[in-house]
Short mmCIF file of C-alpha atoms in Angstrom, two decimals:
data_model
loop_
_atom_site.label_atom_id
_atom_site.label_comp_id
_atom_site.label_asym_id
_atom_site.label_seq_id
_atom_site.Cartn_x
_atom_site.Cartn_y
_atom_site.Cartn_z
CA UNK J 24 30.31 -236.48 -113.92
CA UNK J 25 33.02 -237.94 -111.97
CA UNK J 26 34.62 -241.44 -112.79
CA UNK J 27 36.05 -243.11 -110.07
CA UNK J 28 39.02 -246.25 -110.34
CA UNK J 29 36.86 -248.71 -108.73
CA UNK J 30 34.40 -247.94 -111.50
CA UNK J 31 31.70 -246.05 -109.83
CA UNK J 32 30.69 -243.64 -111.97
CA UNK J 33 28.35 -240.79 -110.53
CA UNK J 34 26.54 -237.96 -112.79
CA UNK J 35 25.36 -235.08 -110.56
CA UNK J 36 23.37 -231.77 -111.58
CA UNK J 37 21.82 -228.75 -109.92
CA UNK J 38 17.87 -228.28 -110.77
CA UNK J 39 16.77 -225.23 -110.68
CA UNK J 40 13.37 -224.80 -111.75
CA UNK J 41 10.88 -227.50 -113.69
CA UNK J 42 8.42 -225.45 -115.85
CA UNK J 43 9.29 -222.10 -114.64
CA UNK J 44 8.36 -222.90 -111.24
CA UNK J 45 11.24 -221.92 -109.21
CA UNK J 46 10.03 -221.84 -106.00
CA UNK J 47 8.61 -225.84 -105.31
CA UNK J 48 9.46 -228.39 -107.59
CA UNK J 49 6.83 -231.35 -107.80
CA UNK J 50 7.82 -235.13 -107.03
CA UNK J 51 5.81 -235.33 -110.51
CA UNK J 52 7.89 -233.50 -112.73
CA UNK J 53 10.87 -234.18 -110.76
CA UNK J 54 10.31 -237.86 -111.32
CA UNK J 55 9.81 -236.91 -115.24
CA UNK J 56 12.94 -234.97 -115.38
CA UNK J 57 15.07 -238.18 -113.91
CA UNK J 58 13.69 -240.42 -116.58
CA UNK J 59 15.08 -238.21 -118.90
CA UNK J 60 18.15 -238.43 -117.17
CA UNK J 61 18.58 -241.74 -116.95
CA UNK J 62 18.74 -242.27 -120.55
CA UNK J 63 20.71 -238.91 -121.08
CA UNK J 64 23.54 -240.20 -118.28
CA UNK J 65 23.90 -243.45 -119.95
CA UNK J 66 24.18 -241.82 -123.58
CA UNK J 67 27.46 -240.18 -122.23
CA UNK J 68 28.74 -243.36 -120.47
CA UNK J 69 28.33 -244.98 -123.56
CA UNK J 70 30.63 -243.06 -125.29
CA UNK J 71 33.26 -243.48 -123.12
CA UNK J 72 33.15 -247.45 -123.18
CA UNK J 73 34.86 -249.72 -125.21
CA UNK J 74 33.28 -252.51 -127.36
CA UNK J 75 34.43 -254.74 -124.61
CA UNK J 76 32.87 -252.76 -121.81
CA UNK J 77 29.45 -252.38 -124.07
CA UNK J 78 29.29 -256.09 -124.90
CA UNK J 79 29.36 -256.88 -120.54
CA UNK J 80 26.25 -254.41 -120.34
CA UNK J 81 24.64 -255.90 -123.02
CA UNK J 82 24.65 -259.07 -121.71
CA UNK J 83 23.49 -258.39 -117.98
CA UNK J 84 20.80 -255.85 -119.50
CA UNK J 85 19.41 -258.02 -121.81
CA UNK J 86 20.33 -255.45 -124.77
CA UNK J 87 18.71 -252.17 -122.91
CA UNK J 88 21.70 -251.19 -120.34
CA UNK J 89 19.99 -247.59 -121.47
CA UNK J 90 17.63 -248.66 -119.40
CA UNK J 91 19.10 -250.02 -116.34
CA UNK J 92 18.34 -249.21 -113.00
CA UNK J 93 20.35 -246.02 -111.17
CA UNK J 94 20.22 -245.10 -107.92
CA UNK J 95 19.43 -241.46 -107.18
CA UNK J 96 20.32 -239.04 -104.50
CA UNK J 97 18.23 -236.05 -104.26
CA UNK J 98 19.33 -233.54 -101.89
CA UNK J 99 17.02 -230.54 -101.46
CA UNK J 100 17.28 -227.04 -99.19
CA UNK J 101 13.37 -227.63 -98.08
CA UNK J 102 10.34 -230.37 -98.16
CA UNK J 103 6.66 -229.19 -98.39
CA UNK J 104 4.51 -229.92 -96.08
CA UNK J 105 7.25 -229.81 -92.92
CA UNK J 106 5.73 -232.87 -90.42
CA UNK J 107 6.64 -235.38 -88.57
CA UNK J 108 9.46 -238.06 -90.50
CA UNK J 109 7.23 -241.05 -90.35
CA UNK J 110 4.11 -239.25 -92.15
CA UNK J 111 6.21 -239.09 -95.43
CA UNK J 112 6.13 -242.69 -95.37
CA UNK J 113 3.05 -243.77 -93.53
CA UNK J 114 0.45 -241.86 -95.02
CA UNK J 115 -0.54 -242.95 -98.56
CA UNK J 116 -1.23 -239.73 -100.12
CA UNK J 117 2.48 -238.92 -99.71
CA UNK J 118 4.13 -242.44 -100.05
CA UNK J 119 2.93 -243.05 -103.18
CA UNK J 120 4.21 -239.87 -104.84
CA UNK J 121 7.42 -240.33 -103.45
CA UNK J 122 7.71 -243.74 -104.53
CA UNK J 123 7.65 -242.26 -108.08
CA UNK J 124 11.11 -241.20 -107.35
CA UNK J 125 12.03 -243.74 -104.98
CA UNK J 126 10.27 -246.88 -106.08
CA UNK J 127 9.51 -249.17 -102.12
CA UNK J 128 10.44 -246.49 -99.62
CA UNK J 129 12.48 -248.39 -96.44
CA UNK J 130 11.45 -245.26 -93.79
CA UNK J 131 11.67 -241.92 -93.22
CA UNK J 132 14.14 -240.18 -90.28
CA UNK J 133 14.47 -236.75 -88.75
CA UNK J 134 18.72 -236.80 -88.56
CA UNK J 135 20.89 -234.01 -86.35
CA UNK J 136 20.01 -230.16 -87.17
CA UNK J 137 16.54 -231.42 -88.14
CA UNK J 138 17.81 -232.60 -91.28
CA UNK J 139 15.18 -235.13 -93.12
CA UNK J 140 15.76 -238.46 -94.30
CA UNK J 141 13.94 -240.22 -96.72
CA UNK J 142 15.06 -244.25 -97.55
CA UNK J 143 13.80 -245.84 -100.79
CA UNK J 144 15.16 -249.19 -102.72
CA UNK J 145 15.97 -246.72 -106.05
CA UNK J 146 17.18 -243.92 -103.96
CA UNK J 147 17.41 -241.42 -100.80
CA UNK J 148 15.71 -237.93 -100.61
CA UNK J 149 17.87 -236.00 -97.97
CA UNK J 150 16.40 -232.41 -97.20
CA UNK J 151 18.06 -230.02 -94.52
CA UNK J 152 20.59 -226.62 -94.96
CA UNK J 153 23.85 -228.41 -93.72
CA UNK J 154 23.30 -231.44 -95.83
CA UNK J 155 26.32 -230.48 -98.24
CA UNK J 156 29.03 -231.69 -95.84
CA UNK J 157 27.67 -234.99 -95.60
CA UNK J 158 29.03 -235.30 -99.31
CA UNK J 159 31.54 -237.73 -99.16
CA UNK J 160 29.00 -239.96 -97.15
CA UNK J 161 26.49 -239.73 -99.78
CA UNK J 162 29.11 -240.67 -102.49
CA UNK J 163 30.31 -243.72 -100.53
CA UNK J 164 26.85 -244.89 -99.89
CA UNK J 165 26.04 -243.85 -103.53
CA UNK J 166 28.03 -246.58 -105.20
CA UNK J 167 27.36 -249.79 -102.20
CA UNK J 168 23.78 -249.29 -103.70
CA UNK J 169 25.05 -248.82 -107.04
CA UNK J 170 27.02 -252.40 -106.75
CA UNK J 171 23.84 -253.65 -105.28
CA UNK J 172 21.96 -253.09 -108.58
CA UNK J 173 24.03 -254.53 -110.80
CA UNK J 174 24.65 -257.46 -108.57
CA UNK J 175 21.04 -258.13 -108.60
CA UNK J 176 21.24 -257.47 -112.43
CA UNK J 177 23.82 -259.99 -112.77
CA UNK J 178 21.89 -262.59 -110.80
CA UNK J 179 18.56 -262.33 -112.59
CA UNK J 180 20.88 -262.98 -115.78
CA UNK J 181 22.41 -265.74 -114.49
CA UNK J 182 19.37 -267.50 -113.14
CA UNK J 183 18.01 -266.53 -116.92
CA UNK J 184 21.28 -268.38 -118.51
CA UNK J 185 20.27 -271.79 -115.76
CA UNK J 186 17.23 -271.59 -117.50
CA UNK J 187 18.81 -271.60 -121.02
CA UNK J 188 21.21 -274.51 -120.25
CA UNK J 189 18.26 -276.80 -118.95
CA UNK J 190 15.95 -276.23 -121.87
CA UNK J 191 18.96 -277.14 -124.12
CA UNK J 192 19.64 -280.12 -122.02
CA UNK J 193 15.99 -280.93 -122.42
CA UNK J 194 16.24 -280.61 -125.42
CA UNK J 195 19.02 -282.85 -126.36
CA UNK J 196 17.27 -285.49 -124.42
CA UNK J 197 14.48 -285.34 -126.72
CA UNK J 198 16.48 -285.26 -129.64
CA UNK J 199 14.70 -288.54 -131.28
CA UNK J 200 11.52 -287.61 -131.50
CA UNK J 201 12.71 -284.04 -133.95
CA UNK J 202 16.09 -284.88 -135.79
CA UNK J 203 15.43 -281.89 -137.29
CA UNK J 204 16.12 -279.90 -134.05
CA UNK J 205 19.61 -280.12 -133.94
CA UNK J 206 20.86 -276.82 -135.57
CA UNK J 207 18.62 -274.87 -133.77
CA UNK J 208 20.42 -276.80 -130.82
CA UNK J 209 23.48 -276.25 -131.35
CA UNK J 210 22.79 -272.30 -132.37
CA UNK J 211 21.79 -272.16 -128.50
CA UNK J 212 24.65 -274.08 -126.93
CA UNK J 213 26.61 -271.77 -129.00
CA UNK J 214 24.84 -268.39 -127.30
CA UNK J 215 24.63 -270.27 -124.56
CA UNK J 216 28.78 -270.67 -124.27
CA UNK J 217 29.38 -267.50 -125.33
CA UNK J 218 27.14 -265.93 -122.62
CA UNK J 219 28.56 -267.91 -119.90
CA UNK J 220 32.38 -266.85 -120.27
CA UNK J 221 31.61 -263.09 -120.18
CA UNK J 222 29.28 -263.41 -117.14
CA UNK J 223 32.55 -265.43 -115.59
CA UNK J 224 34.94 -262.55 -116.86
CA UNK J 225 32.34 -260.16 -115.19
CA UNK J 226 32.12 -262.07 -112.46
CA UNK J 227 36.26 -261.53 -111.95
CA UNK J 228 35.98 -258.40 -112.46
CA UNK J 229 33.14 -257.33 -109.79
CA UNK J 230 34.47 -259.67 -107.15
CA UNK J 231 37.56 -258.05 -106.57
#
């Protein structure tokens, strides 16, 4: 795991076999296996944040940052079947069980020394014997995309918070017609409040 000062944090591992099969390992099972890790990589994050940190995660992951989004890069030696780039994302068959790793692939590209190429919105598949020294790359391009999830994260929240402050103004409006309304009101403006100055604080914080 490697923690960098601009926050990017990036968990890497070496898979070796799925199911004793050490020879091929399935997009099936390989999309199992990075479930798992999902959850397991943001266990061990966890422990190294502070209540402050947890509470901003919380909030932009609707109580589930577990769950959040990652994106992954899989780098692999060799691809089976070896054909042209654009038939990995072209032809159904093949799309589809790459998306499971993936999610929308973006194209596929045949790069120097025949090294392959594969673009998706939850990741990159990069396949060749070379593909090591494009490391630093990778890990650059790794945490623009990373950035680009939570941003989107962080947007979908806010949008969600809009929401919030309009049904409460609605609310208000109709205060009249149920005086009986008002503490359950007020317990919303509250939530409401508290959400909106740590989304600004976050908002500081991922803007520099």
């Amino acid at each position: 795991m490697s923690v960098q000062t601009d926050g990017t944090v990036v968990h890497g591992l070496k898979l070796e076999a799925v199911l004793q099969s050490d020879e091929c390992i399935s997009l099936d099972h390989l999309a199992r296996v990075l479930l798992d890790i999902r959850v397991d990589s943001s266990d061990i994050v966890d422990s190294l944040l502070s209540a402050y940190q947890r509470a901003f995660l919380d909030i932009v992951f609707w109580g589930d940052p577990k769950s959040r989004d990652k994106f992954n890069v899989i780098l692999a030696d060799k691809i089976d079947p070896v054909m042209d780039a654009n038939q990995y994302t072209c032809r159904p068959e093949f799309e589809n069980e790459i998306k499971q790793i993936l999610a929308d692939t973006y194209g596929s590209y045949f790069l120097d020394d025949g090294e392959l190429l594969i673009m998706g919105a939850r990741g990159i598949i990069l396949v060749g014997e070379r593909i090591k020294r494009h490391h630093k790359l990778l890990v650059s391009y790794l945490a623009l995309e990373a950035r680009d999830l939570f941003t989107q994260a962080f947007f979908r929240r806010t949008i969600a918070l809009h929401g919030s402050l309009n049904q409460i103004r609605i609310e208000i409006q109709a205060y009249d017609t149920n005086p009986n309304s008002m503490a359950e009101i007020r317990k919303a403006h509250s939530k409401a409040e508290k959400e909106l100055i740590t989304l600004q604080e976050l908002f500081g914080y991922h803007s520099r």
